[in-house]
Amino acid sequence: MATAPASLVFCSPPVAHIPLLDRIGPVAAAGFDAISLQPGDVWELEERGMSAQEIAARIADTGLTVAEVDCAANWMPRHETAGSSDPSLTELLRSLTAARVVETAARIGARSVVAIDLSPSPPTLDEAAEGFARLCDLADAHGLKAHIEFLPVSAIRSLGDAWAIVEAAGRANGGLTIDAWHFFRSGSTLAELAAIPGERIHTIQLCDAPAAPAADLWAELMTARLLPGEGALDLPGLIRTLDAIGSTAPFGTEVFNTRQTSQPLDQIARDWAGATRAALAQARGNA
C-alpha cells in the first residue's frame, strides 16, 4: 500500500535491536502511519520460517504501511570490492545488493528503497549514475521508487553530489532522501534544495543537533542526534522549503541517541511522534 503524503514514518534503524514484530505495536500506538524497515528485519523472520506475506499482514494488522526498505549499499561495481576496517560491516554492506534489497521491498509491500554509498572514496559521476539507473530500473519493475541518501561521512557527501547522480541517471522513479542531520552537517543549503523539483524528494527524515558539529561526525551521527526541536538546526526552514517546492514525501523521524538504550520503545515512539508533529506545526504556523 502506498504511503500517503501526510504520513508520519517511524525510521527503524536506531531501534534495529528490537525485533520487528515487537516494534510495530508501540510504533502504531504512538500515532505513526508507516514504518521503514531494514532488509535484515525481513530476512531474519524469513529465516525463521515466516513468509513475507505473513510479515506484511502482521504489519498491516497494526494499521501501519511499509514506507521504505533502508538500504541498498551494493549498487555499483566498486561495492563488490570496497572494504572497511570492520570485516563484519564489509560483509553486511556487500550483502545489501540492489537486486536483493529491491526484491525484499517488493515482497514486503514497501513503497521505495534507499541507496547509500559507504565506499572509501567518491565514485565518478558516470559510475554512480549507471549504478543508480540500474537500481531504479530494478525498482521500477516492481512499481517502486529509489532514492539516494547522502551522508557527510560517506562517498556521496552532499545534496549537490546526490542530485547530480539522480539527474545523470535520468530515471523518473529516482530521487532523494533528505535527512535533516545529513543535510545540515554536509553544508547543503536551502537555496540548493529550493532548486530541486519537489516530486524528486521521495522521503524525509527529521532529527535535530547542536549548532556546532562534534569533532567526530560519525560518532555524532550514530549516538548523539536530538529530537526535532531540541537542537539548533533550521528545521522550520527545511520544512518550509520542502513545502514550497511541492514535496509530498512523507516525513519520518530518525534519532540515533545513546540515551534511548535505556528507554522502552513505547516511550521512544511517543517522543519521536510528538516532537515531529510539533516541529511540523511550528514550521507551518500551526503551533
Short mmCIF file of C-alpha atoms in Angstrom, two decimals:
data_model
loop_
_atom_site.label_atom_id
_atom_site.label_comp_id
_atom_site.label_asym_id
_atom_site.label_seq_id
_atom_site.Cartn_x
_atom_site.Cartn_y
_atom_site.Cartn_z
CA MET A 1 0.00 0.00 0.00
CA ALA A 2 1.40 3.41 -0.92
CA THR A 3 2.29 5.84 1.84
CA ALA A 4 0.00 8.87 1.84
CA PRO A 5 1.59 12.34 1.57
CA ALA A 6 0.60 13.22 5.14
CA SER A 7 2.06 10.03 6.58
CA LEU A 8 4.41 10.11 9.54
CA VAL A 9 7.07 7.44 9.25
CA PHE A 10 8.97 5.72 12.06
CA CYS A 11 12.51 5.08 10.78
CA SER A 12 13.63 1.77 12.22
CA PRO A 13 17.47 1.78 12.07
CA PRO A 14 18.01 3.37 15.53
CA VAL A 15 15.95 0.61 17.18
CA ALA A 16 17.05 -2.28 14.97
CA HIS A 17 17.99 -4.24 18.11
CA ILE A 18 14.27 -4.60 18.87
CA PRO A 19 12.69 -7.42 16.84
CA LEU A 20 10.34 -6.18 14.13
CA LEU A 21 7.24 -7.89 15.48
CA ASP A 22 7.88 -6.31 18.90
CA ARG A 23 8.40 -2.94 17.24
CA ILE A 24 5.25 -2.45 15.24
CA GLY A 25 2.69 -2.32 18.06
CA PRO A 26 4.28 0.53 20.03
CA VAL A 27 5.03 2.42 16.80
CA ALA A 28 1.40 2.24 15.69
CA ALA A 29 0.14 3.13 19.17
CA ALA A 30 2.27 6.29 19.14
CA GLY A 31 0.41 7.53 16.08
CA PHE A 32 2.79 6.71 13.24
CA ASP A 33 1.19 5.82 9.93
CA ALA A 34 4.12 3.92 8.42
CA ILE A 35 7.42 2.29 9.28
CA SER A 36 10.70 1.93 7.45
CA LEU A 37 12.41 -1.45 7.60
CA GLN A 38 15.93 -2.69 7.18
CA PRO A 39 16.37 -5.72 4.91
CA GLY A 40 17.54 -7.75 7.88
CA ASP A 41 14.20 -7.22 9.62
CA VAL A 42 12.58 -9.24 6.87
CA TRP A 43 15.40 -11.73 6.28
CA GLU A 44 15.58 -12.70 9.95
CA LEU A 45 11.89 -13.58 10.09
CA GLU A 46 12.02 -15.39 6.76
CA GLU A 47 14.93 -17.48 8.03
CA ARG A 48 12.74 -18.46 10.97
CA GLY A 49 10.05 -19.70 8.59
CA MET A 50 7.70 -16.72 8.35
CA SER A 51 6.75 -15.72 4.82
CA ALA A 52 6.93 -12.13 3.61
CA GLN A 53 3.16 -12.26 3.15
CA GLU A 54 2.73 -13.16 6.82
CA ILE A 55 5.12 -10.41 7.90
CA ALA A 56 3.29 -7.85 5.78
CA ALA A 57 -0.03 -8.99 7.22
CA ARG A 58 1.24 -8.59 10.80
CA ILE A 59 2.37 -5.06 9.98
CA ALA A 60 -0.92 -4.22 8.27
CA ASP A 61 -2.89 -5.56 11.25
CA THR A 62 -1.48 -2.71 13.33
CA GLY A 63 -2.58 -0.14 10.75
CA LEU A 64 0.94 0.58 9.55
CA THR A 65 2.22 0.57 5.98
CA VAL A 66 5.84 -0.02 4.95
CA ALA A 67 7.39 3.22 3.73
CA GLU A 68 10.82 2.16 2.53
CA VAL A 69 13.46 -0.52 2.88
CA ASP A 70 16.71 1.03 4.11
CA CYS A 71 19.04 0.29 2.40
CA ALA A 72 20.87 -0.94 -0.71
CA ALA A 73 24.60 -0.46 -0.20
CA ASN A 74 25.95 -2.60 -3.04
CA TRP A 75 24.72 -0.99 -6.27
CA MET A 76 27.95 -0.09 -8.07
CA PRO A 77 30.78 -2.41 -9.17
CA ARG A 78 33.09 -0.76 -6.62
CA HIS A 79 30.88 -2.01 -3.81
CA GLU A 80 31.85 -5.61 -4.54
CA THR A 81 35.46 -4.91 -3.56
CA ALA A 82 35.24 -1.95 -1.18
CA GLY A 83 36.20 -2.82 2.37
CA SER A 84 36.50 -1.24 5.78
CA SER A 85 38.41 -1.80 8.98
CA ASP A 86 35.40 -3.77 10.26
CA PRO A 87 35.09 -7.12 8.43
CA SER A 88 31.52 -7.64 9.67
CA LEU A 89 30.46 -4.25 8.30
CA THR A 90 32.12 -5.04 4.97
CA GLU A 91 30.24 -8.35 4.77
CA LEU A 92 26.94 -6.65 5.63
CA LEU A 93 27.35 -3.90 3.04
CA ARG A 94 28.22 -6.37 0.30
CA SER A 95 25.12 -8.42 1.14
CA LEU A 96 22.88 -5.40 0.55
CA THR A 97 22.82 -5.78 -3.22
CA ALA A 98 20.45 -3.78 -5.38
CA ALA A 99 18.59 -6.86 -6.61
CA ARG A 100 18.25 -8.48 -3.20
CA VAL A 101 17.05 -5.32 -1.46
CA VAL A 102 14.59 -4.41 -4.21
CA GLU A 103 13.15 -7.93 -4.23
CA THR A 104 12.77 -7.78 -0.44
CA ALA A 105 10.99 -4.41 -0.67
CA ALA A 106 8.65 -5.80 -3.30
CA ARG A 107 7.84 -8.90 -1.23
CA ILE A 108 7.02 -6.87 1.86
CA GLY A 109 4.93 -4.26 0.03
CA ALA A 110 7.23 -1.27 0.55
CA ARG A 111 6.91 1.98 -1.35
CA SER A 112 10.60 2.52 -2.10
CA VAL A 113 14.23 1.63 -1.44
CA VAL A 114 17.07 3.77 -0.10
CA ALA A 115 20.57 3.73 -1.60
CA ILE A 116 23.75 4.72 0.25
CA ASP A 117 27.44 4.60 -0.65
CA LEU A 118 29.87 3.91 2.21
CA SER A 119 32.83 3.12 -0.03
CA PRO A 120 36.08 4.91 0.97
CA SER A 121 36.27 7.37 -1.94
CA PRO A 122 33.73 9.24 -4.10
CA PRO A 123 32.61 7.47 -7.28
CA THR A 124 32.82 9.14 -10.67
CA LEU A 125 29.56 10.66 -11.82
CA ASP A 126 29.33 8.19 -14.71
CA GLU A 127 29.85 5.18 -12.43
CA ALA A 128 27.33 6.38 -9.87
CA ALA A 129 24.73 7.36 -12.46
CA GLU A 130 24.99 4.00 -14.21
CA GLY A 131 24.65 2.12 -10.92
CA PHE A 132 21.75 4.22 -9.73
CA ALA A 133 19.96 3.91 -13.09
CA ARG A 134 20.22 0.13 -12.76
CA LEU A 135 18.82 0.27 -9.23
CA CYS A 136 15.96 2.48 -10.43
CA ASP A 137 15.17 0.06 -13.25
CA LEU A 138 15.09 -2.88 -10.86
CA ALA A 139 12.78 -0.90 -8.54
CA ASP A 140 10.56 0.28 -11.38
CA ALA A 141 9.94 -3.31 -12.47
CA HIS A 142 8.13 -3.72 -9.13
CA GLY A 143 6.46 -0.30 -9.12
CA LEU A 144 8.90 1.07 -6.52
CA LYS A 145 10.82 4.32 -6.17
CA ALA A 146 14.55 4.53 -5.39
CA HIS A 147 16.30 7.37 -3.60
CA ILE A 148 19.86 8.28 -2.68
CA GLU A 149 20.62 9.19 0.91
CA PHE A 150 23.73 11.35 1.04
CA LEU A 151 25.82 11.44 4.22
CA PRO A 152 28.67 13.84 5.02
CA VAL A 153 30.71 10.83 6.22
CA SER A 154 30.10 8.83 3.02
CA ALA A 155 31.27 8.77 -0.58
CA ILE A 156 28.17 10.74 -1.66
CA ARG A 157 28.51 13.60 0.78
CA SER A 158 26.04 16.34 -0.06
CA LEU A 159 22.76 17.27 -1.66
CA GLY A 160 24.61 18.54 -4.72
CA ASP A 161 26.52 15.28 -5.12
CA ALA A 162 23.37 13.18 -4.82
CA TRP A 163 21.24 15.35 -7.09
CA ALA A 164 23.90 15.28 -9.83
CA ILE A 165 23.70 11.47 -9.79
CA VAL A 166 19.90 11.44 -9.88
CA GLU A 167 19.86 13.86 -12.82
CA ALA A 168 22.53 11.95 -14.72
CA ALA A 169 20.75 8.63 -14.15
CA GLY A 170 17.66 10.06 -15.84
CA ARG A 171 15.08 7.76 -14.27
CA ALA A 172 11.62 9.07 -13.43
CA ASN A 173 11.37 6.95 -10.27
CA GLY A 174 14.77 8.09 -8.98
CA GLY A 175 15.04 10.72 -6.30
CA LEU A 176 16.48 11.79 -2.98
CA THR A 177 16.25 11.17 0.73
CA ILE A 178 16.51 14.38 2.73
CA ASP A 179 17.80 13.60 6.23
CA ALA A 180 18.00 16.76 8.34
CA TRP A 181 21.25 15.80 10.08
CA HIS A 182 22.97 14.83 6.82
CA PHE A 183 21.62 17.92 5.09
CA PHE A 184 22.90 20.49 7.54
CA ARG A 185 26.12 18.73 8.58
CA SER A 186 27.10 18.35 4.92
CA GLY A 187 26.88 22.09 4.34
CA SER A 188 24.00 21.70 1.91
CA THR A 189 21.82 24.80 1.63
CA LEU A 190 18.14 25.60 1.49
CA ALA A 191 18.77 27.50 -1.75
CA GLU A 192 20.11 24.31 -3.34
CA LEU A 193 17.09 22.38 -2.11
CA ALA A 194 14.72 25.06 -3.41
CA ALA A 195 16.02 24.44 -6.95
CA ILE A 196 15.07 20.74 -6.93
CA PRO A 197 11.60 19.66 -8.12
CA GLY A 198 9.51 18.58 -5.16
CA GLU A 199 8.47 15.32 -6.80
CA ARG A 200 12.09 14.15 -6.74
CA ILE A 201 12.14 14.17 -2.94
CA HIS A 202 10.98 10.68 -2.05
CA THR A 203 11.41 10.59 1.72
CA ILE A 204 12.33 12.95 4.56
CA GLN A 205 13.94 12.13 7.90
CA LEU A 206 13.83 14.64 10.75
CA CYS A 207 16.03 14.95 13.81
CA ASP A 208 17.99 17.79 15.38
CA ALA A 209 21.50 18.62 16.54
CA PRO A 210 23.53 21.34 18.28
CA ALA A 211 24.63 24.31 16.17
CA ALA A 212 28.29 23.25 16.23
CA PRO A 213 29.19 19.81 14.90
CA ALA A 214 31.10 17.36 17.07
CA ALA A 215 34.74 16.69 16.29
CA ASP A 216 33.82 13.12 15.38
CA LEU A 217 30.95 13.35 12.91
CA TRP A 218 30.46 9.59 12.71
CA ALA A 219 30.02 9.39 16.49
CA GLU A 220 27.53 12.26 16.46
CA LEU A 221 25.64 10.65 13.57
CA MET A 222 25.24 7.34 15.38
CA THR A 223 24.98 8.35 19.05
CA ALA A 224 24.09 12.00 19.65
CA ARG A 225 21.30 13.18 17.39
CA LEU A 226 18.47 15.03 19.12
CA LEU A 227 14.70 15.04 18.86
CA PRO A 228 13.24 17.66 16.50
CA GLY A 229 13.11 20.92 18.43
CA GLU A 230 15.84 20.01 20.92
CA GLY A 231 18.71 21.41 18.87
CA ALA A 232 19.64 24.33 16.65
CA LEU A 233 19.18 23.03 13.10
CA ASP A 234 16.92 25.16 10.91
CA LEU A 235 14.16 22.58 10.75
CA PRO A 236 11.47 25.24 10.15
CA GLY A 237 13.41 26.46 7.12
CA LEU A 238 13.89 22.93 5.86
CA ILE A 239 10.20 22.05 6.23
CA ARG A 240 9.05 25.31 4.63
CA THR A 241 11.42 24.84 1.70
CA LEU A 242 10.18 21.30 1.13
CA ASP A 243 6.59 22.56 1.24
CA ALA A 244 7.43 25.42 -1.15
CA ILE A 245 8.85 23.11 -3.82
CA GLY A 246 5.73 20.96 -3.65
CA SER A 247 7.21 17.93 -1.95
CA THR A 248 4.59 15.43 -0.84
CA ALA A 249 7.14 12.98 0.55
CA PRO A 250 6.25 11.53 3.94
CA PHE A 251 8.08 12.93 6.94
CA GLY A 252 9.95 10.38 9.01
CA THR A 253 11.73 10.55 12.33
CA GLU A 254 15.19 9.04 12.77
CA VAL A 255 17.05 9.77 16.01
CA PHE A 256 20.20 7.89 16.93
CA ASN A 257 21.00 8.72 20.58
CA THR A 258 22.56 6.55 23.27
CA ARG A 259 20.09 7.79 25.86
CA GLN A 260 17.45 5.69 24.12
CA THR A 261 19.20 2.44 25.03
CA SER A 262 17.58 2.59 28.47
CA GLN A 263 14.16 3.74 27.25
CA PRO A 264 11.25 1.45 26.36
CA LEU A 265 10.16 1.56 22.75
CA ASP A 266 6.72 2.94 23.55
CA GLN A 267 8.37 5.99 25.14
CA ILE A 268 10.79 6.41 22.23
CA ALA A 269 7.96 6.21 19.70
CA ARG A 270 5.77 8.69 21.63
CA ASP A 271 8.68 11.12 21.98
CA TRP A 272 9.52 10.91 18.28
CA ALA A 273 5.92 11.36 17.14
CA GLY A 274 5.24 14.26 19.48
CA ALA A 275 8.43 16.12 18.65
CA THR A 276 7.99 15.66 14.90
CA ARG A 277 4.38 16.77 14.86
CA ALA A 278 5.32 19.82 16.95
CA ALA A 279 8.16 20.70 14.56
CA LEU A 280 5.84 20.43 11.56
CA ALA A 281 3.18 22.54 13.26
CA GLN A 282 5.69 25.21 14.25
CA ALA A 283 7.17 25.44 10.76
CA ARG A 284 3.73 25.70 9.20
CA GLY A 285 2.40 28.26 11.67
CA ASN A 286 0.02 25.86 13.37
CA ALA A 287 1.75 25.64 16.74
#
